Amino acid sequence: MTTPQAPPAAPSHIDYLSERQGIWPWLLTTDHKRIGLLYTASITGFFFIGGFFALLMRLHLLEPKGALFGLETYNKLFTMHGIIMVWFFLIPSIPGTLGNFLIPMMIGAKDLAFPKLNLASWYVFMTGGIVTLYSMLRGGVDTGWTFYVPFSTTYSTAYVAGAAIGIFIAGFSSIMTGLNFIVTIHRMRAPGMTWFRMPIFLWSMYATSLVLVLATPVLAITLLMVIFERLFRVGIFDPSLGGDPVLFQHMFWFYSHPAVYIMILPAMAVISEIIPTFSRKPIFGYTAVAYSSLGIAVVGFLVWGHHMFVAGLSVYSAMAFSFLSYLVAIPSAIKVFNWTATMVKGSVSWDTPMLYAIGFLGLFTIGGMTGLFLAALGIDVHVTDTYFVVAHFHYIMVGGAVMGYLGGVHYWWPKISGKMYPEGLARLSALIVFIGFNLTFFPQFILGYLGMPRRYAAYPDEFQFLHVLSTAGATILGVGYILPLCYLIWSWKYGKPAGRNPWRATGLEWQTSSPPPSHNFEVTPVCTHPAYDFEGMKEELELA
Amino acid sequence: MTASSVAAEYNWLFWILVVVCGVVSTGIAFVVLYSAWYFRRKRDNELPPPSISNSVKMEAAWTLIPLFLFMGMFAWGAKLYFDIERPPDDAEQIYVVAKQWMWKTQRPDGIREINELHVPVGQSVKLLMISQDVVHSFYVPAFRIKQDVLPGRYTSIWFRAIKPGKYHLFCAEYCGTNHSQMIGWIYAMEQPQYQAWLQQGAAEGSLASDGEKLFHQGGCANCHHFDGHGPGPDLRGLYGTTVELADGTTTVADDVYIRRKLMDPRATTVRGFDKNVMPNFSKLVTEEDAIQLIAYIRSLGPAPTAPSSIGTAPDSYGKQPGIAYPGAGPIVNHTPGMQ
Amino acid sequence: MPDMVSNLSGGGHLPSRVRDHFRTAEQQRESEMLGMWIFLATEVMFFGALFVAFTVYRTGYPQAFGAGSADMNIVLGSINTAILITSSLTMALAVHASEVGNQRWLQVLLVLTMLLGCVFLAIKGVEYYQHYLDHKMPAVWFEYSGADGSKVQMFFVFYFFMTGLHALHMLVGIGVLLVILGRSLAGSFSAEYHTPVAVAALYWSFVDIIWVFLFAIFYLQGLHVMR
């Protein structure tokens, strides 16, 4: 039953990028690293499409009556911005790109457990994306990314079903990715790589995958019901046909609140790698940080009701959801304190990834703290559905998830491309992102407190000043995002060779060449150190 | 902006949260920036001297201290929420019907407004709200109140204005093309001005009298005789009483129950009327009609065992003198005659 | 696993069915089984959401849902339940046959399982056709003379939605078994390597179990209403 196996992976100078060239070797690859790059290209495209919509919205809101568009166009813009950013950028962002690229290397495996499934997930994702984009080109969607019924099932005249089908399809790609990661982390670890020697990145991705696998099906079925009800005019959620619109909200948020953790946990994963590397210290409180990821994933499933405090919940169920929402804030707080403590007494460098990590710490703290406001029942009543909420979740999604993503891309760029990016320009753009972001979104907290409702195409005059500030910030932010796109592409070709381990980091992924060979390691590595063991690896890393 | 009875406490809690969170955030930011500067890397291959990377005591401290803080926030927030959600007994009830894209308000005396609501300062007002189409949300920032308005189901919110003025009313739940135009004004007025406003805004009939017309036009009286011998129950004295249902349970005949009887009659069957021949009116009556019909049934006399909060003061509304108006607050006595 | 060979050095010999990113056959087998279990967890959430929605409305409209359930054909439903449970048995026997390496029996039992699945679908089709003749097919032809038409219709919406989704899973299952049968005929399986049979059996049994719950909520509550 046995046949001789092919000779071991080719010598090191053939890396995964140069191995087989041409369009088909890329489109039919089962190499997790190439699939990671396919995802990177796709989500970058979606990010700039979604960002373009955001910029148009910000420009429109320069004037109280709206500067550019009619009401309906504006409504479609914020809907499409939300749909694209949530499902086609944020959710696949770090798992699809860095997760795919790094998980096998970090655990010392040759690939994910199911490479073909991994490739299939990208095709499914692109199919969903194209269906959604097509329905947007056909006329757009105007329901908001939340698809609240009965507006989406009965009243909207836009291409709701098309967009929902696209999201439904993309959901399966999430499930495939999550399943692949869980099995890989369980079964594919290299000899010696015990659970508690794993880098925190893997713990966080594991928690993310749990949420992907358990929450996404609920969204899929909920959207399927909306599509069914809309296309066949039968009652499921529409109250005029006996349905319950609040049931829809429960089912939608049962997915969409955990989805927040699908977006932020991977960013926490990245930050948990960057801070130890650039502080040259083991992460403070490894066990606490590892378990807090799982805590977030589990408790995160029990707090969806805090999106519905004014939706007609009974006061007692609202209290339960409020209480649980405070509990889910604890693991996040633990992480922030531990990251901070990791920096203390370290050797802290100011390389670009670390700048993003420090920016993340600040912005995520603000985003998390304002979450405490929204979890307080009485406070939520006034500020929910206002710009306060908009600012809050952008601090988490953009200040947290996108900063984490950019930090991660810069951190692992030498590994991915084998090249260094121009450091000065990179630091400058990190600064521009930080300033632009705060100028865009901090005024929105004030707008919300003053009572400016979200999703308004026009607004009373007294809010104009803060809107203008926000738009000014958005243009700066836009520059901050375009810069890395340019210099990273430039460095792909012209950057200085990075070498195996430019940061002197400890993870297994840095033990192999940059870019890595197709099978990652010429010899299956054996893990002999706990994670972040700078002291134990000081000879190897030439530290003193 | 402390324009309502809950706003002052709201602002207190909000700014205390700002201070607490601000102090903690500043502390974190200080440690991060201080470390980034003081422990900055001096040499490229620098390995910092060994230091602790684990401390159960510290983990416990930064788990438990936030937990206590959070529990405080939770408790105060929940208390405030109860204040915002639970109307006092003396609240005057006003009906709100939301539809794409306007707010319609109706009060017992029959005065109706669109995208406006006039209320007296110092008077608690309870809004019973329903949507004709999609989900809307009734939001008055200055009052610190918000409540989603759902189709097919009554929700309620209350407030007591404490400062005269003109305040924004926003729709806060996205409801379609003109969502951003679904805005109006709340006018909080001192009693004298409010009375003057009532005088000029006198309506043609009260809610109950409009409901009475509907009651006859819709053929309700064909079954609901007022002698107790019709195919349907006698509706006199129904409002506010406890109804025995065929399945052995009981329910209170409030707005929710009567509306449901109109829109979804098979949902409940009254004991003694097991055939339940009540037709479904959901396609025939609008939510505004339903409110008027409920007001009429309510006006048909107080329930014998009605709780004391249901007023029995002589009423001067409408065409039926002597009908008590349950739920009407103190300003009832000041209401001008309608004829 | 007699021929399980470590590949730590990168140059060892592996059984032919072990893909080259796995170190051992055991690792591959465990990965594939775990993958299917996790997939079934997503399926539980998928159907679970529907069961929750159904339960909410069933609680809200007990009479209408009872009236809808009374229109179910309990005889055909019971026969179908028996057929599916039997197919689980043949599937389990097929796994056993694959474990002892008896390809002939494996193929016979796979064919039998698929046949039972097809009979199930055929009977389901007959039921659907009866509902159509009764004008109980929402969105196509729905008439209901009694009160509460929209709620009875909602019962049927859930009925068609959930049993239709289940039938889709059955079709997928039959397709999967066809592939397994083809691989068995091609000689891919042996007493040493038969993981795909076990993985497919997990899926098949899960789809059976879902049916048992569907049978309970759609068919049995009507009996109670009819007394």
Tab-separated table of N, CA and C in Angstrom, chain A residues 71 75 78 142 148-151 155 239 246 277-278 280-281 284-285 288 309-312 315-316 319 322-323 326 330 334 337-338 340 343-350 369 372-373 377-379 381-382 384-386 449 451 453-457 462 504 535 542-544, chain B residues 10-11 13-15 17-18 21 24-25 31-32 35-37 39-41 43-48 51-53 59 62-63 67 70-71 73-74 77 81-82 86 100 133-135 139 141 144 146-148 150-151 153 168 170-174 176-181 183:
chain	number	residue	atom	x	y	z
A	71	LEU	N	-31.633	61.803	-1.814
A	71	LEU	CA	-31.749	60.996	-0.605
A	71	LEU	C	-31.500	59.522	-0.900
A	75	ASN	N	-28.724	56.913	0.639
A	75	ASN	CA	-29.094	55.694	1.369
A	75	ASN	C	-28.403	54.471	0.779
A	78	PHE	N	-24.575	54.451	1.885
A	78	PHE	CA	-24.185	53.931	3.208
A	78	PHE	C	-24.475	52.451	3.317
A	142	ASP	N	-30.781	49.648	-0.645
A	142	ASP	CA	-31.006	50.810	0.216
A	142	ASP	C	-31.552	50.425	1.576
A	148	TYR	N	-33.052	45.368	7.959
A	148	TYR	CA	-34.198	45.264	8.876
A	148	TYR	C	-35.494	45.026	8.107
A	149	VAL	N	-36.282	44.083	8.618
A	149	VAL	CA	-37.612	43.825	8.079
A	149	VAL	C	-38.600	44.744	8.809
A	150	PRO	N	-39.779	45.017	8.281
A	150	PRO	CA	-40.272	44.589	6.978
A	150	PRO	C	-39.800	45.502	5.829
A	151	PHE	N	-38.897	46.434	6.123
A	151	PHE	CA	-38.455	47.301	5.027
A	151	PHE	C	-37.792	46.481	3.922
A	155	TYR	N	-40.909	46.671	1.604
A	155	TYR	CA	-41.049	48.062	1.178
A	155	TYR	C	-39.960	48.543	0.235
A	239	PRO	N	-45.094	41.636	9.764
A	239	PRO	CA	-46.205	41.569	10.723
A	239	PRO	C	-47.573	41.539	10.052
A	246	VAL	N	-39.234	41.750	15.212
A	246	VAL	CA	-38.205	41.737	16.254
A	246	VAL	C	-37.473	40.388	16.258
A	277	THR	N	7.299	41.246	19.952
A	277	THR	CA	8.468	41.316	19.070
A	277	THR	C	9.168	42.658	19.187
A	278	PHE	N	8.395	43.722	19.200
A	278	PHE	CA	9.020	45.046	19.185
A	278	PHE	C	9.282	45.567	20.591
A	280	ARG	N	10.694	43.045	22.562
A	280	ARG	CA	11.672	41.989	22.881
A	280	ARG	C	11.393	41.373	24.232
A	281	LYS	N	10.147	41.119	24.508
A	281	LYS	CA	9.764	40.561	25.808
A	281	LYS	C	8.631	39.575	25.578
A	284	PHE	N	3.043	39.656	28.327
A	284	PHE	CA	2.721	39.595	29.749
A	284	PHE	C	1.431	38.793	29.927
A	285	GLY	N	1.452	37.864	30.872
A	285	GLY	CA	0.232	37.106	31.187
A	285	GLY	C	-0.264	36.273	30.016
A	288	ALA	N	-3.539	34.386	30.527
A	288	ALA	CA	-4.709	35.267	30.606
A	288	ALA	C	-5.092	35.771	29.220
A	309	PHE	N	-31.850	47.550	22.723
A	309	PHE	CA	-32.378	48.079	23.979
A	309	PHE	C	-33.599	48.967	23.774
A	310	VAL	N	-33.696	49.613	22.628
A	310	VAL	CA	-34.890	50.443	22.403
A	310	VAL	C	-35.815	49.805	21.372
A	311	ALA	N	-35.608	48.527	21.080
A	311	ALA	CA	-36.399	47.882	20.028
A	311	ALA	C	-37.642	47.208	20.573
A	312	GLY	N	-37.896	47.349	21.866
A	312	GLY	CA	-39.083	46.721	22.416
A	312	GLY	C	-38.791	45.471	23.223
A	315	VAL	N	-37.841	45.084	29.947
A	315	VAL	CA	-36.764	45.708	30.722
A	315	VAL	C	-35.867	44.652	31.356
A	316	TYR	N	-36.425	43.493	31.680
A	316	TYR	CA	-35.608	42.491	32.375
A	316	TYR	C	-34.653	41.791	31.420
A	319	MET	N	-31.887	44.075	30.884
A	319	MET	CA	-30.925	44.068	31.988
A	319	MET	C	-29.952	42.907	31.854
A	322	SER	N	-27.489	43.693	29.182
A	322	SER	CA	-26.563	44.729	29.619
A	322	SER	C	-25.487	44.136	30.522
A	323	PHE	N	-25.925	43.306	31.459
A	323	PHE	CA	-24.982	42.676	32.390
A	323	PHE	C	-23.949	41.855	31.630
A	326	TYR	N	-21.308	43.854	29.858
A	326	TYR	CA	-20.190	44.283	30.696
A	326	TYR	C	-19.220	43.132	30.928
A	330	ILE	N	-14.719	42.529	29.955
A	330	ILE	CA	-13.603	42.196	30.853
A	330	ILE	C	-12.416	41.575	30.104
A	334	ILE	N	-8.601	42.935	29.984
A	334	ILE	CA	-7.432	42.143	30.383
A	334	ILE	C	-6.364	42.212	29.306
A	337	PHE	N	-4.556	45.648	29.275
A	337	PHE	CA	-3.606	45.806	30.387
A	337	PHE	C	-2.362	44.950	30.165
A	338	ASN	N	-2.568	43.733	29.651
A	338	ASN	CA	-1.414	42.856	29.454
A	338	ASN	C	-0.500	43.361	28.343
A	340	THR	N	-0.113	46.452	27.535
A	340	THR	CA	0.599	47.595	28.103
A	340	THR	C	1.746	47.113	28.979
A	343	MET	N	4.982	46.079	27.318
A	343	MET	CA	5.926	47.119	26.875
A	343	MET	C	6.837	47.574	28.001
A	344	VAL	N	6.308	47.500	29.236
A	344	VAL	CA	7.086	48.023	30.369
A	344	VAL	C	8.361	47.197	30.542
A	345	LYS	N	9.480	47.877	30.684
A	345	LYS	CA	10.789	47.248	30.868
A	345	LYS	C	11.227	46.413	29.674
A	346	GLY	N	10.658	46.699	28.514
A	346	GLY	CA	11.111	46.000	27.323
A	346	GLY	C	12.179	46.798	26.603
A	347	SER	N	12.420	46.399	25.364
A	347	SER	CA	13.287	47.188	24.495
A	347	SER	C	12.399	47.596	23.327
A	348	VAL	N	11.796	48.769	23.472
A	348	VAL	CA	10.699	49.132	22.590
A	348	VAL	C	11.216	49.861	21.357
A	349	SER	N	10.978	49.270	20.200
A	349	SER	CA	11.398	49.939	18.972
A	349	SER	C	10.226	50.718	18.397
A	350	TRP	N	10.544	51.636	17.502
A	350	TRP	CA	9.492	52.454	16.899
A	350	TRP	C	9.313	52.125	15.429
A	369	MET	N	-14.028	51.736	25.554
A	369	MET	CA	-14.605	52.539	26.631
A	369	MET	C	-15.975	53.090	26.235
A	372	LEU	N	-18.647	50.788	26.781
A	372	LEU	CA	-19.205	50.739	28.141
A	372	LEU	C	-20.384	51.699	28.270
A	373	PHE	N	-20.299	52.837	27.589
A	373	PHE	CA	-21.425	53.780	27.600
A	373	PHE	C	-22.659	53.090	27.004
A	377	LEU	N	-27.654	50.669	30.168
A	377	LEU	CA	-28.988	50.728	29.566
A	377	LEU	C	-29.500	52.140	29.355
A	378	GLY	N	-29.509	52.915	30.436
A	378	GLY	CA	-30.098	54.247	30.337
A	378	GLY	C	-29.342	55.149	29.375
A	379	ILE	N	-28.005	54.998	29.365
A	379	ILE	CA	-27.184	55.822	28.473
A	379	ILE	C	-27.448	55.442	27.019
A	381	VAL	N	-30.093	54.502	25.574
A	381	VAL	CA	-31.356	54.958	25.003
A	381	VAL	C	-31.153	56.218	24.160
A	382	HIS	N	-30.383	57.168	24.689
A	382	HIS	CA	-30.186	58.424	23.980
A	382	HIS	C	-29.212	58.279	22.810
A	384	THR	N	-27.945	55.462	21.197
A	384	THR	CA	-28.013	54.406	20.202
A	384	THR	C	-28.657	54.956	18.934
A	385	ASP	N	-28.292	54.362	17.802
A	385	ASP	CA	-28.789	54.821	16.499
A	385	ASP	C	-28.403	56.267	16.187
A	386	THR	N	-27.375	56.765	16.884
A	386	THR	CA	-26.869	58.097	16.543
A	386	THR	C	-25.420	57.965	16.074
A	449	TYR	N	-23.762	62.581	20.768
A	449	TYR	CA	-24.247	63.062	22.062
A	449	TYR	C	-25.236	64.205	21.873
A	451	GLY	N	-27.259	64.406	19.492
A	451	GLY	CA	-28.527	63.890	18.983
A	451	GLY	C	-28.611	63.710	17.487
A	453	PRO	N	-28.932	61.687	14.446
A	453	PRO	CA	-29.189	60.280	14.140
A	453	PRO	C	-28.320	59.800	12.985
A	454	ARG	N	-28.050	58.516	12.966
A	454	ARG	CA	-27.244	57.971	11.879
A	454	ARG	C	-28.122	57.763	10.650
A	455	ARG	N	-27.479	57.509	9.528
A	455	ARG	CA	-28.140	57.208	8.264
A	455	ARG	C	-29.043	58.351	7.792
A	456	TYR	N	-28.616	59.590	8.065
A	456	TYR	CA	-29.360	60.753	7.617
A	456	TYR	C	-28.656	61.377	6.403
A	457	ALA	N	-29.402	61.517	5.329
A	457	ALA	CA	-28.837	62.132	4.130
A	457	ALA	C	-28.809	63.647	4.243
A	462	GLU	N	-27.368	72.952	12.762
A	462	GLU	CA	-26.442	73.121	13.889
A	462	GLU	C	-25.353	72.044	13.930
A	504	ARG	N	14.174	40.068	14.272
A	504	ARG	CA	14.660	39.177	15.331
A	504	ARG	C	13.497	38.667	16.180
A	535	GLU	N	14.857	35.344	25.623
A	535	GLU	CA	15.986	34.996	26.478
A	535	GLU	C	16.583	33.663	26.034
A	542	GLU	N	20.880	36.425	17.937
A	542	GLU	CA	22.023	37.333	18.085
A	542	GLU	C	21.651	38.554	18.911
A	543	LEU	N	21.053	38.290	20.049
A	543	LEU	CA	20.684	39.373	20.956
A	543	LEU	C	21.677	39.398	22.105
A	544	ALA	N	21.856	40.576	22.639
A	544	ALA	CA	22.743	40.655	23.797
A	544	ALA	C	22.331	41.828	24.667
B	10	TYR	N	-29.427	61.678	33.488
B	10	TYR	CA	-28.722	61.123	32.334
B	10	TYR	C	-27.371	61.797	32.168
B	11	ASN	N	-27.385	63.132	32.194
B	11	ASN	CA	-26.143	63.860	31.967
B	11	ASN	C	-25.126	63.575	33.058
B	13	LEU	N	-24.790	60.791	34.792
B	13	LEU	CA	-24.193	59.472	34.576
B	13	LEU	C	-23.251	59.516	33.387
B	14	PHE	N	-23.692	60.185	32.327
B	14	PHE	CA	-22.862	60.239	31.119
B	14	PHE	C	-21.505	60.868	31.429
B	15	TRP	N	-21.523	61.986	32.128
B	15	TRP	CA	-20.249	62.680	32.347
B	15	TRP	C	-19.407	61.997	33.409
B	17	LEU	N	-19.245	58.760	33.562
B	17	LEU	CA	-18.610	57.751	32.727
B	17	LEU	C	-17.456	58.362	31.934
B	18	VAL	N	-17.690	59.566	31.414
B	18	VAL	CA	-16.619	60.225	30.668
B	18	VAL	C	-15.391	60.398	31.555
B	21	CYS	N	-13.837	56.808	32.490
B	21	CYS	CA	-13.170	56.227	31.321
B	21	CYS	C	-12.000	57.098	30.889
B	24	VAL	N	-9.023	56.368	33.210
B	24	VAL	CA	-8.401	55.069	32.922
B	24	VAL	C	-7.664	55.124	31.584
B	25	SER	N	-8.317	55.699	30.569
B	25	SER	CA	-7.670	55.769	29.251
B	25	SER	C	-6.389	56.576	29.317
B	31	VAL	N	1.119	55.102	30.392
B	31	VAL	CA	2.061	53.983	30.550
B	31	VAL	C	2.608	53.570	29.191
B	32	VAL	N	1.733	53.524	28.177
B	32	VAL	CA	2.185	53.113	26.847
B	32	VAL	C	3.229	54.093	26.314
B	35	SER	N	6.466	54.060	28.369
B	35	SER	CA	7.291	52.888	28.063
B	35	SER	C	7.941	53.035	26.704
B	36	ALA	N	7.148	53.530	25.743
B	36	ALA	CA	7.692	53.668	24.389
B	36	ALA	C	8.888	54.616	24.381
B	37	TRP	N	8.875	55.585	25.249
B	37	TRP	CA	9.974	56.533	25.302
B	37	TRP	C	11.090	56.050	26.220
B	39	PHE	N	11.728	53.144	27.654
B	39	PHE	CA	12.337	51.837	27.357
B	39	PHE	C	12.645	51.698	25.875
B	40	ARG	N	12.791	52.829	25.169
B	40	ARG	CA	13.017	52.740	23.728
B	40	ARG	C	14.314	51.979	23.444
B	41	ARG	N	14.342	51.349	22.308
B	41	ARG	CA	15.479	50.483	21.962
B	41	ARG	C	16.713	51.335	21.714
B	43	ARG	N	20.005	49.816	21.170
B	43	ARG	CA	20.858	49.129	20.203
B	43	ARG	C	19.976	48.170	19.408
B	44	ASP	N	20.412	47.892	18.182
B	44	ASP	CA	19.583	47.048	17.333
B	44	ASP	C	19.424	45.643	17.897
B	45	ASN	N	20.478	45.129	18.575
B	45	ASN	CA	20.383	43.754	19.073
B	45	ASN	C	20.153	43.713	20.577
B	46	GLU	N	19.574	44.780	21.096
B	46	GLU	CA	19.385	44.882	22.541
B	46	GLU	C	18.411	43.827	23.073
B	47	LEU	N	18.805	43.155	24.119
B	47	LEU	CA	17.886	42.270	24.825
B	47	LEU	C	17.637	42.860	26.201
B	48	PRO	N	16.419	43.212	26.513
B	48	PRO	CA	16.188	43.868	27.808
B	48	PRO	C	16.471	42.888	28.939
B	51	SER	N	12.582	40.386	33.132
B	51	SER	CA	11.621	40.949	34.089
B	51	SER	C	10.438	40.009	34.139
B	52	ILE	N	9.585	40.221	35.104
B	52	ILE	CA	8.461	39.281	35.221
B	52	ILE	C	7.557	39.413	33.998
B	53	SER	N	6.995	38.291	33.590
B	53	SER	CA	6.048	38.351	32.493
B	53	SER	C	4.744	37.671	32.898
B	59	GLU	N	-2.997	40.195	37.341
B	59	GLU	CA	-4.139	39.756	36.509
B	59	GLU	C	-5.436	39.868	37.298
B	62	TRP	N	-6.441	43.602	37.615
B	62	TRP	CA	-7.069	44.250	36.460
B	62	TRP	C	-8.199	43.435	35.863
B	63	THR	N	-8.576	42.348	36.526
B	63	THR	CA	-9.852	41.710	36.207
B	63	THR	C	-10.931	42.220	37.160
B	67	LEU	N	-14.178	44.904	36.872
B	67	LEU	CA	-15.469	44.234	37.104
B	67	LEU	C	-16.330	45.052	38.067
B	70	PHE	N	-17.517	48.123	36.367
B	70	PHE	CA	-18.557	47.799	35.394
B	70	PHE	C	-19.887	47.522	36.081
B	71	MET	N	-19.819	46.850	37.230
B	71	MET	CA	-21.065	46.549	37.915
B	71	MET	C	-21.750	47.829	38.387
B	73	MET	N	-21.479	50.743	36.834
B	73	MET	CA	-22.069	51.343	35.632
B	73	MET	C	-23.351	50.614	35.260
B	74	PHE	N	-23.292	49.291	35.346
B	74	PHE	CA	-24.461	48.494	34.990
B	74	PHE	C	-25.653	48.863	35.862
B	77	GLY	N	-26.897	52.435	35.200
B	77	GLY	CA	-27.522	52.466	33.873
B	77	GLY	C	-28.875	51.775	33.883
B	81	TYR	N	-32.528	53.360	33.194
B	81	TYR	CA	-33.359	52.750	32.158
B	81	TYR	C	-34.777	52.508	32.671
B	82	PHE	N	-34.862	52.052	33.919
B	82	PHE	CA	-36.196	51.854	34.507
B	82	PHE	C	-36.946	53.173	34.569
B	86	ARG	N	-40.394	53.265	32.541
B	86	ARG	CA	-41.613	53.075	33.316
B	86	ARG	C	-42.349	54.388	33.513
B	100	GLN	N	-44.291	55.936	6.772
B	100	GLN	CA	-43.314	56.529	5.866
B	100	GLN	C	-43.880	57.821	5.308
B	133	ASP	N	-46.217	50.896	8.798
B	133	ASP	CA	-45.470	50.159	7.765
B	133	ASP	C	-44.192	49.509	8.309
B	134	VAL	N	-43.086	50.244	8.309
B	134	VAL	CA	-41.812	49.638	8.689
B	134	VAL	C	-41.430	50.070	10.099
B	135	VAL	N	-40.271	49.662	10.561
B	135	VAL	CA	-39.821	50.037	11.896
B	135	VAL	C	-39.320	51.486	11.862
B	139	TYR	N	-37.472	59.605	18.621
B	139	TYR	CA	-36.261	60.042	19.306
B	139	TYR	C	-36.311	61.542	19.548
B	141	PRO	N	-33.816	63.973	21.284
B	141	PRO	CA	-32.510	64.055	21.957
B	141	PRO	C	-32.560	64.873	23.243
B	144	ARG	N	-33.702	62.895	26.033
B	144	ARG	CA	-32.928	61.673	26.283
B	144	ARG	C	-33.798	60.421	26.188
B	146	LYS	N	-35.768	57.514	23.549
B	146	LYS	CA	-35.857	56.918	22.219
B	146	LYS	C	-36.583	55.592	22.361
B	147	GLN	N	-37.435	55.306	21.416
B	147	GLN	CA	-38.119	54.011	21.427
B	147	GLN	C	-38.467	53.647	19.998
B	148	ASP	N	-38.123	52.419	19.614
B	148	ASP	CA	-38.507	51.960	18.278
B	148	ASP	C	-40.022	51.854	18.191
B	150	LEU	N	-42.851	49.938	16.214
B	150	LEU	CA	-42.905	48.715	15.430
B	150	LEU	C	-44.235	48.570	14.715
B	151	PRO	N	-44.235	47.952	13.545
B	151	PRO	CA	-45.508	47.610	12.923
B	151	PRO	C	-46.138	46.422	13.651
B	153	ARG	N	-47.488	46.182	16.561
B	153	ARG	CA	-47.325	46.005	18.003
B	153	ARG	C	-47.131	47.366	18.655
B	168	HIS	N	-36.155	68.980	18.831
B	168	HIS	CA	-36.172	68.093	17.665
B	168	HIS	C	-36.842	66.761	17.986
B	170	PHE	N	-36.730	63.200	16.007
B	170	PHE	CA	-36.102	62.512	14.879
B	170	PHE	C	-36.646	61.101	14.759
B	171	CYS	N	-36.657	60.597	13.526
B	171	CYS	CA	-36.790	59.151	13.362
B	171	CYS	C	-35.382	58.590	13.410
B	172	ALA	N	-35.161	57.646	14.327
B	172	ALA	CA	-33.795	57.153	14.528
B	172	ALA	C	-33.574	55.756	13.982
B	173	GLU	N	-34.603	55.144	13.426
B	173	GLU	CA	-34.381	53.829	12.808
B	173	GLU	C	-34.611	53.976	11.323
B	174	TYR	N	-33.598	53.568	10.548
B	174	TYR	CA	-33.670	53.784	9.112
B	174	TYR	C	-34.942	53.174	8.528
B	176	GLY	N	-36.255	54.045	5.093
B	176	GLY	CA	-36.486	54.220	3.670
B	176	GLY	C	-36.009	55.566	3.160
B	177	THR	N	-36.400	55.863	1.932
B	177	THR	CA	-35.839	57.007	1.213
B	177	THR	C	-35.817	58.289	2.039
B	178	ASN	N	-36.959	58.666	2.584
B	178	ASN	CA	-37.054	59.963	3.256
B	178	ASN	C	-36.812	59.880	4.765
B	179	HIS	N	-36.061	58.886	5.173
B	179	HIS	CA	-35.768	58.715	6.601
B	179	HIS	C	-35.264	60.012	7.216
B	180	SER	N	-34.368	60.692	6.523
B	180	SER	CA	-33.787	61.901	7.101
B	180	SER	C	-34.755	63.082	7.080
B	181	GLN	N	-35.900	62.908	6.421
B	181	GLN	CA	-36.901	63.980	6.416
B	181	GLN	C	-37.998	63.732	7.448
B	183	ILE	N	-38.657	64.154	10.370
B	183	ILE	CA	-38.321	64.853	11.596
B	183	ILE	C	-39.409	65.854	11.923
